[in-house]
JSON list of C-alpha atoms in Angstrom, two decimals:
[
{"chain": "A", "resi": 1, "resn": "UNK", "atom": "CA", "xyz": [-9.10, -8.80, -5.43]},
{"chain": "A", "resi": 2, "resn": "UNK", "atom": "CA", "xyz": [-9.94, -10.17, -7.92]},
{"chain": "A", "resi": 3, "resn": "UNK", "atom": "CA", "xyz": [-13.63, -9.84, -7.25]},
{"chain": "A", "resi": 4, "resn": "UNK", "atom": "CA", "xyz": [-15.93, -11.83, -9.50]},
{"chain": "A", "resi": 5, "resn": "UNK", "atom": "CA", "xyz": [-19.50, -10.61, -8.99]},
{"chain": "A", "resi": 6, "resn": "UNK", "atom": "CA", "xyz": [-22.23, -12.60, -10.69]},
{"chain": "A", "resi": 7, "resn": "UNK", "atom": "CA", "xyz": [-25.72, -11.31, -11.37]},
{"chain": "A", "resi": 8, "resn": "UNK", "atom": "CA", "xyz": [-28.30, -13.84, -12.47]},
{"chain": "A", "resi": 9, "resn": "UNK", "atom": "CA", "xyz": [-31.93, -14.23, -13.40]},
{"chain": "A", "resi": 10, "resn": "UNK", "atom": "CA", "xyz": [-34.23, -15.54, -10.68]},
{"chain": "A", "resi": 11, "resn": "UNK", "atom": "CA", "xyz": [-33.75, -19.26, -10.23]},
{"chain": "A", "resi": 12, "resn": "UNK", "atom": "CA", "xyz": [-30.80, -19.48, -12.61]},
{"chain": "A", "resi": 13, "resn": "UNK", "atom": "CA", "xyz": [-28.26, -20.44, -9.94]},
{"chain": "A", "resi": 14, "resn": "UNK", "atom": "CA", "xyz": [-28.93, -22.61, -6.91]},
{"chain": "A", "resi": 15, "resn": "UNK", "atom": "CA", "xyz": [-26.54, -22.79, -3.95]},
{"chain": "A", "resi": 16, "resn": "UNK", "atom": "CA", "xyz": [-24.87, -25.95, -5.23]},
{"chain": "A", "resi": 17, "resn": "UNK", "atom": "CA", "xyz": [-24.15, -24.34, -8.58]},
{"chain": "A", "resi": 18, "resn": "UNK", "atom": "CA", "xyz": [-22.81, -21.21, -6.90]},
{"chain": "A", "resi": 19, "resn": "UNK", "atom": "CA", "xyz": [-20.31, -23.26, -4.92]},
{"chain": "A", "resi": 20, "resn": "UNK", "atom": "CA", "xyz": [-19.15, -25.15, -7.99]},
{"chain": "A", "resi": 21, "resn": "UNK", "atom": "CA", "xyz": [-18.88, -21.96, -10.04]},
{"chain": "A", "resi": 22, "resn": "UNK", "atom": "CA", "xyz": [-16.96, -20.25, -7.23]},
{"chain": "A", "resi": 23, "resn": "UNK", "atom": "CA", "xyz": [-14.56, -23.19, -7.14]},
{"chain": "A", "resi": 24, "resn": "UNK", "atom": "CA", "xyz": [-14.10, -22.99, -10.88]},
{"chain": "A", "resi": 25, "resn": "UNK", "atom": "CA", "xyz": [-13.67, -19.22, -10.91]},
{"chain": "A", "resi": 26, "resn": "UNK", "atom": "CA", "xyz": [-10.96, -19.55, -8.28]},
{"chain": "A", "resi": 27, "resn": "UNK", "atom": "CA", "xyz": [-9.24, -22.39, -10.11]},
{"chain": "A", "resi": 28, "resn": "UNK", "atom": "CA", "xyz": [-9.47, -20.70, -13.50]},
{"chain": "A", "resi": 29, "resn": "UNK", "atom": "CA", "xyz": [-8.23, -17.33, -12.30]},
{"chain": "A", "resi": 30, "resn": "UNK", "atom": "CA", "xyz": [-5.31, -18.80, -10.37]},
{"chain": "A", "resi": 31, "resn": "UNK", "atom": "CA", "xyz": [-4.26, -21.24, -13.08]},
{"chain": "A", "resi": 32, "resn": "UNK", "atom": "CA", "xyz": [-4.21, -18.55, -15.74]},
{"chain": "A", "resi": 33, "resn": "UNK", "atom": "CA", "xyz": [-2.69, -15.71, -13.75]},
{"chain": "A", "resi": 34, "resn": "UNK", "atom": "CA", "xyz": [-0.66, -17.45, -11.06]},
{"chain": "A", "resi": 35, "resn": "UNK", "atom": "CA", "xyz": [-2.41, -15.43, -8.37]},
{"chain": "A", "resi": 36, "resn": "UNK", "atom": "CA", "xyz": [-2.90, -17.08, -4.96]},
{"chain": "A", "resi": 37, "resn": "UNK", "atom": "CA", "xyz": [-6.42, -18.36, -4.20]},
{"chain": "A", "resi": 38, "resn": "UNK", "atom": "CA", "xyz": [-6.57, -16.22, -1.06]},
{"chain": "A", "resi": 39, "resn": "UNK", "atom": "CA", "xyz": [-7.09, -13.19, -3.29]},
{"chain": "A", "resi": 40, "resn": "UNK", "atom": "CA", "xyz": [-10.07, -14.56, -5.19]},
{"chain": "A", "resi": 41, "resn": "UNK", "atom": "CA", "xyz": [-13.57, -13.50, -4.18]},
{"chain": "A", "resi": 42, "resn": "UNK", "atom": "CA", "xyz": [-16.60, -14.94, -5.99]},
{"chain": "A", "resi": 43, "resn": "UNK", "atom": "CA", "xyz": [-19.92, -13.39, -4.99]},
{"chain": "A", "resi": 44, "resn": "UNK", "atom": "CA", "xyz": [-23.42, -14.01, -6.35]},
{"chain": "A", "resi": 45, "resn": "UNK", "atom": "CA", "xyz": [-26.60, -11.93, -6.24]},
{"chain": "A", "resi": 46, "resn": "UNK", "atom": "CA", "xyz": [-29.76, -11.22, -8.17]},
{"chain": "A", "resi": 47, "resn": "UNK", "atom": "CA", "xyz": [-31.10, -7.96, -9.49]},
{"chain": "A", "resi": 48, "resn": "UNK", "atom": "CA", "xyz": [-27.92, -5.94, -9.20]},
{"chain": "A", "resi": 49, "resn": "UNK", "atom": "CA", "xyz": [-28.92, -2.50, -10.56]},
{"chain": "A", "resi": 50, "resn": "UNK", "atom": "CA", "xyz": [-25.58, -1.71, -12.20]},
{"chain": "A", "resi": 51, "resn": "UNK", "atom": "CA", "xyz": [-25.39, -5.10, -13.92]},
{"chain": "A", "resi": 52, "resn": "UNK", "atom": "CA", "xyz": [-28.34, -5.31, -16.33]},
{"chain": "A", "resi": 53, "resn": "UNK", "atom": "CA", "xyz": [-28.70, -8.81, -17.72]},
{"chain": "A", "resi": 54, "resn": "UNK", "atom": "CA", "xyz": [-30.17, -7.79, -21.06]},
{"chain": "A", "resi": 55, "resn": "UNK", "atom": "CA", "xyz": [-30.78, -11.01, -22.97]},
{"chain": "A", "resi": 56, "resn": "UNK", "atom": "CA", "xyz": [-28.42, -13.02, -20.73]},
{"chain": "A", "resi": 57, "resn": "UNK", "atom": "CA", "xyz": [-29.32, -15.31, -17.84]},
{"chain": "A", "resi": 58, "resn": "UNK", "atom": "CA", "xyz": [-26.01, -14.90, -16.04]},
{"chain": "A", "resi": 59, "resn": "UNK", "atom": "CA", "xyz": [-23.59, -11.99, -16.09]},
{"chain": "A", "resi": 60, "resn": "UNK", "atom": "CA", "xyz": [-20.26, -11.95, -14.27]},
{"chain": "A", "resi": 61, "resn": "UNK", "atom": "CA", "xyz": [-18.10, -8.88, -13.79]},
{"chain": "A", "resi": 62, "resn": "UNK", "atom": "CA", "xyz": [-14.52, -9.67, -12.88]},
{"chain": "A", "resi": 63, "resn": "UNK", "atom": "CA", "xyz": [-12.51, -6.83, -11.37]},
{"chain": "A", "resi": 64, "resn": "UNK", "atom": "CA", "xyz": [-8.93, -7.99, -11.55]},
{"chain": "A", "resi": 65, "resn": "UNK", "atom": "CA", "xyz": [-5.58, -6.40, -10.92]},
{"chain": "A", "resi": 66, "resn": "UNK", "atom": "CA", "xyz": [-4.21, -4.58, -13.95]},
{"chain": "A", "resi": 67, "resn": "UNK", "atom": "CA", "xyz": [-1.36, -6.20, -15.82]},
{"chain": "A", "resi": 68, "resn": "UNK", "atom": "CA", "xyz": [-2.93, -9.33, -17.26]},
{"chain": "A", "resi": 69, "resn": "UNK", "atom": "CA", "xyz": [-2.68, -9.78, -21.01]},
{"chain": "A", "resi": 70, "resn": "UNK", "atom": "CA", "xyz": [-5.62, -9.66, -23.37]},
{"chain": "A", "resi": 71, "resn": "UNK", "atom": "CA", "xyz": [-5.06, -13.37, -24.06]},
{"chain": "A", "resi": 72, "resn": "UNK", "atom": "CA", "xyz": [-5.22, -14.18, -20.36]},
{"chain": "A", "resi": 73, "resn": "UNK", "atom": "CA", "xyz": [-8.42, -12.20, -19.95]},
{"chain": "A", "resi": 74, "resn": "UNK", "atom": "CA", "xyz": [-9.99, -13.87, -22.98]},
{"chain": "A", "resi": 75, "resn": "UNK", "atom": "CA", "xyz": [-9.03, -17.27, -21.56]},
{"chain": "A", "resi": 76, "resn": "UNK", "atom": "CA", "xyz": [-10.57, -16.41, -18.18]},
{"chain": "A", "resi": 77, "resn": "UNK", "atom": "CA", "xyz": [-13.74, -15.17, -19.84]},
{"chain": "A", "resi": 78, "resn": "UNK", "atom": "CA", "xyz": [-14.14, -18.24, -22.03]},
{"chain": "A", "resi": 79, "resn": "UNK", "atom": "CA", "xyz": [-13.45, -20.75, -19.29]},
{"chain": "A", "resi": 80, "resn": "UNK", "atom": "CA", "xyz": [-15.82, -19.12, -16.80]},
{"chain": "A", "resi": 81, "resn": "UNK", "atom": "CA", "xyz": [-18.63, -18.94, -19.39]},
{"chain": "A", "resi": 82, "resn": "UNK", "atom": "CA", "xyz": [-18.29, -22.66, -20.03]},
{"chain": "A", "resi": 83, "resn": "UNK", "atom": "CA", "xyz": [-18.02, -23.46, -16.32]},
{"chain": "A", "resi": 84, "resn": "UNK", "atom": "CA", "xyz": [-21.25, -21.61, -15.58]},
{"chain": "A", "resi": 85, "resn": "UNK", "atom": "CA", "xyz": [-22.97, -23.31, -18.48]},
{"chain": "A", "resi": 86, "resn": "UNK", "atom": "CA", "xyz": [-21.66, -26.71, -17.44]},
{"chain": "A", "resi": 87, "resn": "UNK", "atom": "CA", "xyz": [-22.88, -26.38, -13.85]},
{"chain": "A", "resi": 88, "resn": "UNK", "atom": "CA", "xyz": [-26.30, -24.98, -14.70]},
{"chain": "A", "resi": 89, "resn": "UNK", "atom": "CA", "xyz": [-27.33, -26.25, -18.11]},
{"chain": "A", "resi": 90, "resn": "UNK", "atom": "CA", "xyz": [-27.75, -22.67, -19.26]},
{"chain": "A", "resi": 91, "resn": "UNK", "atom": "CA", "xyz": [-26.55, -22.29, -22.86]},
{"chain": "A", "resi": 92, "resn": "UNK", "atom": "CA", "xyz": [-23.12, -20.70, -23.00]},
{"chain": "A", "resi": 93, "resn": "UNK", "atom": "CA", "xyz": [-24.58, -18.01, -25.27]},
{"chain": "A", "resi": 94, "resn": "UNK", "atom": "CA", "xyz": [-26.74, -16.89, -22.34]},
{"chain": "A", "resi": 95, "resn": "UNK", "atom": "CA", "xyz": [-23.73, -16.42, -20.08]},
{"chain": "A", "resi": 96, "resn": "UNK", "atom": "CA", "xyz": [-21.59, -13.31, -20.30]},
{"chain": "A", "resi": 97, "resn": "UNK", "atom": "CA", "xyz": [-18.37, -12.46, -18.49]},
{"chain": "A", "resi": 98, "resn": "UNK", "atom": "CA", "xyz": [-16.71, -9.06, -18.56]},
{"chain": "A", "resi": 99, "resn": "UNK", "atom": "CA", "xyz": [-13.27, -8.34, -17.15]},
{"chain": "A", "resi": 100, "resn": "UNK", "atom": "CA", "xyz": [-12.23, -4.95, -15.79]},
{"chain": "A", "resi": 101, "resn": "UNK", "atom": "CA", "xyz": [-8.73, -3.90, -14.86]},
{"chain": "A", "resi": 102, "resn": "UNK", "atom": "CA", "xyz": [-8.18, -2.25, -11.51]},
{"chain": "A", "resi": 103, "resn": "UNK", "atom": "CA", "xyz": [-4.73, -0.94, -10.57]},
{"chain": "A", "resi": 104, "resn": "UNK", "atom": "CA", "xyz": [-3.44, -2.97, -7.64]},
{"chain": "A", "resi": 105, "resn": "UNK", "atom": "CA", "xyz": [-2.40, 0.19, -5.82]},
{"chain": "A", "resi": 106, "resn": "UNK", "atom": "CA", "xyz": [-6.04, 1.30, -5.69]},
{"chain": "A", "resi": 107, "resn": "UNK", "atom": "CA", "xyz": [-6.98, -1.66, -3.49]},
{"chain": "A", "resi": 108, "resn": "UNK", "atom": "CA", "xyz": [-6.30, -2.68, 0.09]},
{"chain": "A", "resi": 109, "resn": "UNK", "atom": "CA", "xyz": [-6.68, -6.12, 1.62]},
{"chain": "A", "resi": 110, "resn": "UNK", "atom": "CA", "xyz": [-5.53, -7.19, 5.05]},
{"chain": "A", "resi": 111, "resn": "UNK", "atom": "CA", "xyz": [-4.85, -3.55, 5.80]},
{"chain": "A", "resi": 112, "resn": "UNK", "atom": "CA", "xyz": [-2.19, -3.26, 3.12]},
{"chain": "A", "resi": 113, "resn": "UNK", "atom": "CA", "xyz": [-2.09, -2.11, -0.47]},
{"chain": "A", "resi": 114, "resn": "UNK", "atom": "CA", "xyz": [-2.46, -5.05, -2.84]},
{"chain": "A", "resi": 115, "resn": "UNK", "atom": "CA", "xyz": [0.75, -6.23, -4.46]},
{"chain": "A", "resi": 116, "resn": "UNK", "atom": "CA", "xyz": [1.27, -5.96, -8.18]},
{"chain": "A", "resi": 117, "resn": "UNK", "atom": "CA", "xyz": [0.82, -9.21, -10.11]},
{"chain": "A", "resi": 118, "resn": "UNK", "atom": "CA", "xyz": [3.87, -11.40, -9.55]},
{"chain": "A", "resi": 119, "resn": "UNK", "atom": "CA", "xyz": [4.91, -9.53, -6.42]},
{"chain": "A", "resi": 120, "resn": "UNK", "atom": "CA", "xyz": [2.67, -11.35, -3.92]},
{"chain": "A", "resi": 121, "resn": "UNK", "atom": "CA", "xyz": [5.36, -13.07, -1.83]},
{"chain": "A", "resi": 122, "resn": "UNK", "atom": "CA", "xyz": [5.89, -10.29, 0.70]},
{"chain": "A", "resi": 123, "resn": "UNK", "atom": "CA", "xyz": [2.16, -9.71, 1.14]},
{"chain": "A", "resi": 124, "resn": "UNK", "atom": "CA", "xyz": [1.52, -13.43, 1.67]},
{"chain": "A", "resi": 125, "resn": "UNK", "atom": "CA", "xyz": [4.38, -13.71, 4.14]},
{"chain": "A", "resi": 126, "resn": "UNK", "atom": "CA", "xyz": [2.83, -10.93, 6.20]},
{"chain": "A", "resi": 127, "resn": "UNK", "atom": "CA", "xyz": [-0.58, -12.61, 6.23]},
{"chain": "A", "resi": 128, "resn": "UNK", "atom": "CA", "xyz": [0.22, -16.25, 6.91]},
{"chain": "A", "resi": 129, "resn": "UNK", "atom": "CA", "xyz": [-2.15, -16.33, 9.87]},
{"chain": "A", "resi": 130, "resn": "UNK", "atom": "CA", "xyz": [-5.21, -15.65, 7.75]},
{"chain": "A", "resi": 131, "resn": "UNK", "atom": "CA", "xyz": [-7.58, -18.61, 7.96]},
{"chain": "A", "resi": 132, "resn": "UNK", "atom": "CA", "xyz": [-7.64, -19.09, 4.21]},
{"chain": "A", "resi": 133, "resn": "UNK", "atom": "CA", "xyz": [-3.94, -18.40, 3.75]},
{"chain": "A", "resi": 134, "resn": "UNK", "atom": "CA", "xyz": [-2.08, -20.97, 1.70]},
{"chain": "A", "resi": 135, "resn": "UNK", "atom": "CA", "xyz": [0.06, -23.44, 3.57]},
{"chain": "A", "resi": 136, "resn": "UNK", "atom": "CA", "xyz": [3.71, -22.65, 2.98]},
{"chain": "B", "resi": 1, "resn": "UNK", "atom": "CA", "xyz": [-7.86, 15.36, 2.67]},
{"chain": "B", "resi": 2, "resn": "UNK", "atom": "CA", "xyz": [-11.56, 14.82, 2.21]},
{"chain": "B", "resi": 3, "resn": "UNK", "atom": "CA", "xyz": [-13.28, 14.45, -1.09]},
{"chain": "B", "resi": 4, "resn": "UNK", "atom": "CA", "xyz": [-15.27, 17.33, -2.46]},
{"chain": "B", "resi": 5, "resn": "UNK", "atom": "CA", "xyz": [-18.84, 16.13, -2.20]},
{"chain": "B", "resi": 6, "resn": "UNK", "atom": "CA", "xyz": [-21.19, 14.04, -0.15]},
{"chain": "B", "resi": 7, "resn": "UNK", "atom": "CA", "xyz": [-20.83, 10.35, -0.90]},
{"chain": "B", "resi": 8, "resn": "UNK", "atom": "CA", "xyz": [-23.59, 8.47, -2.65]},
{"chain": "B", "resi": 9, "resn": "UNK", "atom": "CA", "xyz": [-23.82, 5.11, -0.92]},
{"chain": "B", "resi": 10, "resn": "UNK", "atom": "CA", "xyz": [-25.21, 1.93, -2.45]},
{"chain": "B", "resi": 11, "resn": "UNK", "atom": "CA", "xyz": [-25.48, -1.30, -0.50]},
{"chain": "B", "resi": 12, "resn": "UNK", "atom": "CA", "xyz": [-25.44, -4.79, -1.91]},
{"chain": "B", "resi": 13, "resn": "UNK", "atom": "CA", "xyz": [-26.11, -7.68, 0.43]},
{"chain": "B", "resi": 14, "resn": "UNK", "atom": "CA", "xyz": [-24.73, -11.11, -0.40]},
{"chain": "B", "resi": 15, "resn": "UNK", "atom": "CA", "xyz": [-26.92, -13.94, 0.83]},
{"chain": "B", "resi": 16, "resn": "UNK", "atom": "CA", "xyz": [-25.66, -16.96, 2.75]},
{"chain": "B", "resi": 17, "resn": "UNK", "atom": "CA", "xyz": [-24.05, -19.54, 0.46]},
{"chain": "B", "resi": 18, "resn": "UNK", "atom": "CA", "xyz": [-23.53, -16.84, -2.13]},
{"chain": "B", "resi": 19, "resn": "UNK", "atom": "CA", "xyz": [-20.06, -15.55, -1.32]},
{"chain": "B", "resi": 20, "resn": "UNK", "atom": "CA", "xyz": [-16.73, -17.33, -1.44]},
{"chain": "B", "resi": 21, "resn": "UNK", "atom": "CA", "xyz": [-13.16, -16.32, -0.81]},
{"chain": "B", "resi": 22, "resn": "UNK", "atom": "CA", "xyz": [-10.47, -18.81, -1.79]},
{"chain": "B", "resi": 23, "resn": "UNK", "atom": "CA", "xyz": [-13.34, -21.26, -2.47]},
{"chain": "B", "resi": 24, "resn": "UNK", "atom": "CA", "xyz": [-14.47, -21.07, 1.17]},
{"chain": "B", "resi": 25, "resn": "UNK", "atom": "CA", "xyz": [-17.58, -19.33, 2.52]},
{"chain": "B", "resi": 26, "resn": "UNK", "atom": "CA", "xyz": [-16.64, -15.69, 2.69]},
{"chain": "B", "resi": 27, "resn": "UNK", "atom": "CA", "xyz": [-17.09, -13.14, 5.44]},
{"chain": "B", "resi": 28, "resn": "UNK", "atom": "CA", "xyz": [-15.42, -10.45, 3.38]},
{"chain": "B", "resi": 29, "resn": "UNK", "atom": "CA", "xyz": [-16.95, -7.04, 2.85]},
{"chain": "B", "resi": 30, "resn": "UNK", "atom": "CA", "xyz": [-16.03, -5.26, -0.35]},
{"chain": "B", "resi": 31, "resn": "UNK", "atom": "CA", "xyz": [-16.14, -1.49, -0.14]},
{"chain": "B", "resi": 32, "resn": "UNK", "atom": "CA", "xyz": [-15.58, 0.35, -3.40]},
{"chain": "B", "resi": 33, "resn": "UNK", "atom": "CA", "xyz": [-15.33, 4.13, -3.57]},
{"chain": "B", "resi": 34, "resn": "UNK", "atom": "CA", "xyz": [-14.85, 6.18, -6.71]},
{"chain": "B", "resi": 35, "resn": "UNK", "atom": "CA", "xyz": [-13.16, 9.47, -5.96]},
{"chain": "B", "resi": 36, "resn": "UNK", "atom": "CA", "xyz": [-14.31, 12.67, -7.60]},
{"chain": "B", "resi": 37, "resn": "UNK", "atom": "CA", "xyz": [-10.75, 13.57, -8.52]},
{"chain": "B", "resi": 38, "resn": "UNK", "atom": "CA", "xyz": [-7.57, 11.69, -9.36]},
{"chain": "B", "resi": 39, "resn": "UNK", "atom": "CA", "xyz": [-5.72, 11.00, -6.13]},
{"chain": "B", "resi": 40, "resn": "UNK", "atom": "CA", "xyz": [-2.04, 10.99, -5.35]},
{"chain": "B", "resi": 41, "resn": "UNK", "atom": "CA", "xyz": [-1.10, 7.62, -3.93]},
{"chain": "B", "resi": 42, "resn": "UNK", "atom": "CA", "xyz": [-0.23, 8.82, -0.40]},
{"chain": "B", "resi": 43, "resn": "UNK", "atom": "CA", "xyz": [-3.65, 10.47, -0.20]},
{"chain": "B", "resi": 44, "resn": "UNK", "atom": "CA", "xyz": [-5.32, 7.30, -1.48]},
{"chain": "B", "resi": 45, "resn": "UNK", "atom": "CA", "xyz": [-3.47, 5.14, 1.05]},
{"chain": "B", "resi": 46, "resn": "UNK", "atom": "CA", "xyz": [-4.44, 7.43, 3.92]},
{"chain": "B", "resi": 47, "resn": "UNK", "atom": "CA", "xyz": [-8.09, 7.35, 2.83]},
{"chain": "B", "resi": 48, "resn": "UNK", "atom": "CA", "xyz": [-7.99, 3.57, 2.45]},
{"chain": "B", "resi": 49, "resn": "UNK", "atom": "CA", "xyz": [-6.66, 3.19, 5.99]},
{"chain": "B", "resi": 50, "resn": "UNK", "atom": "CA", "xyz": [-9.34, 5.56, 7.25]},
{"chain": "B", "resi": 51, "resn": "UNK", "atom": "CA", "xyz": [-12.00, 3.60, 5.39]},
{"chain": "B", "resi": 52, "resn": "UNK", "atom": "CA", "xyz": [-10.77, 0.25, 6.71]},
{"chain": "B", "resi": 53, "resn": "UNK", "atom": "CA", "xyz": [-10.56, 1.58, 10.27]},
{"chain": "B", "resi": 54, "resn": "UNK", "atom": "CA", "xyz": [-14.05, 3.01, 10.02]},
{"chain": "B", "resi": 55, "resn": "UNK", "atom": "CA", "xyz": [-15.39, -0.24, 8.61]},
{"chain": "B", "resi": 56, "resn": "UNK", "atom": "CA", "xyz": [-13.76, -2.57, 11.11]},
{"chain": "B", "resi": 57, "resn": "UNK", "atom": "CA", "xyz": [-14.82, -0.44, 14.07]},
{"chain": "B", "resi": 58, "resn": "UNK", "atom": "CA", "xyz": [-18.35, -0.12, 12.79]},
{"chain": "B", "resi": 59, "resn": "UNK", "atom": "CA", "xyz": [-18.89, -3.70, 11.74]},
{"chain": "B", "resi": 60, "resn": "UNK", "atom": "CA", "xyz": [-16.75, -5.65, 14.17]},
{"chain": "B", "resi": 61, "resn": "UNK", "atom": "CA", "xyz": [-15.07, -7.48, 11.32]},
{"chain": "B", "resi": 62, "resn": "UNK", "atom": "CA", "xyz": [-11.33, -7.91, 11.23]},
{"chain": "B", "resi": 63, "resn": "UNK", "atom": "CA", "xyz": [-8.96, -6.14, 8.89]},
{"chain": "B", "resi": 64, "resn": "UNK", "atom": "CA", "xyz": [-8.66, -9.42, 7.00]},
{"chain": "B", "resi": 65, "resn": "UNK", "atom": "CA", "xyz": [-12.37, -9.31, 6.21]},
{"chain": "B", "resi": 66, "resn": "UNK", "atom": "CA", "xyz": [-12.40, -6.14, 4.17]},
{"chain": "B", "resi": 67, "resn": "UNK", "atom": "CA", "xyz": [-11.38, -5.43, 0.63]},
{"chain": "B", "resi": 68, "resn": "UNK", "atom": "CA", "xyz": [-11.36, -1.71, 0.02]},
{"chain": "B", "resi": 69, "resn": "UNK", "atom": "CA", "xyz": [-10.88, 0.05, -3.28]},
{"chain": "B", "resi": 70, "resn": "UNK", "atom": "CA", "xyz": [-10.62, 3.77, -3.91]},
{"chain": "B", "resi": 71, "resn": "UNK", "atom": "CA", "xyz": [-10.49, 4.44, -7.61]},
{"chain": "B", "resi": 72, "resn": "UNK", "atom": "CA", "xyz": [-9.97, 7.54, -9.66]},
{"chain": "B", "resi": 73, "resn": "UNK", "atom": "CA", "xyz": [-12.84, 8.92, -11.73]},
{"chain": "B", "resi": 74, "resn": "UNK", "atom": "CA", "xyz": [-13.80, 6.73, -14.65]},
{"chain": "B", "resi": 75, "resn": "UNK", "atom": "CA", "xyz": [-12.82, 8.20, -18.00]},
{"chain": "B", "resi": 76, "resn": "UNK", "atom": "CA", "xyz": [-15.66, 7.93, -20.51]}
]
């Protein structure tokens, strides 16, 4: 966690765009929150029943650990909308991003409860052998 | 402790080249469960461990390839 799940209209996102958007989501989330990249999941699908597109072409739900400020969440939302638009040519007005808070203690990764924001050091130290773990 | 009713299960499959963790192709499964009652944290942790054990044994994935969430009921 965070998990950024993106629903899109058919043909809106090709594989190249998904990779670039995933890179940007990871960069944006980490730069704004200070979270380590190892925590960031960016998944893409079409026709997700619980994520109706309405009049949008792309809709991203970000489930992030509780504790981020409203300003941080607005910054994440704005930057991701523009990243998606920039990589696809879809007007930014047709891209929506919604952020949802999830208490860290509700989630488990690597077999352990997720740390609260800013308290990642112990968790990371215990998971240094993960393939995507950051180099110390 | 078990929850009070049969679980409703919904699957979502992520296609190849459509999932990334730390900007790398992801093999992570995300399993999200909403409980039917607010849980004390020790109960939640025990259920999360049970869920992760079940998932890793059933799928063959490692414990590092599962993100599990057990949330309290959504207040509307």
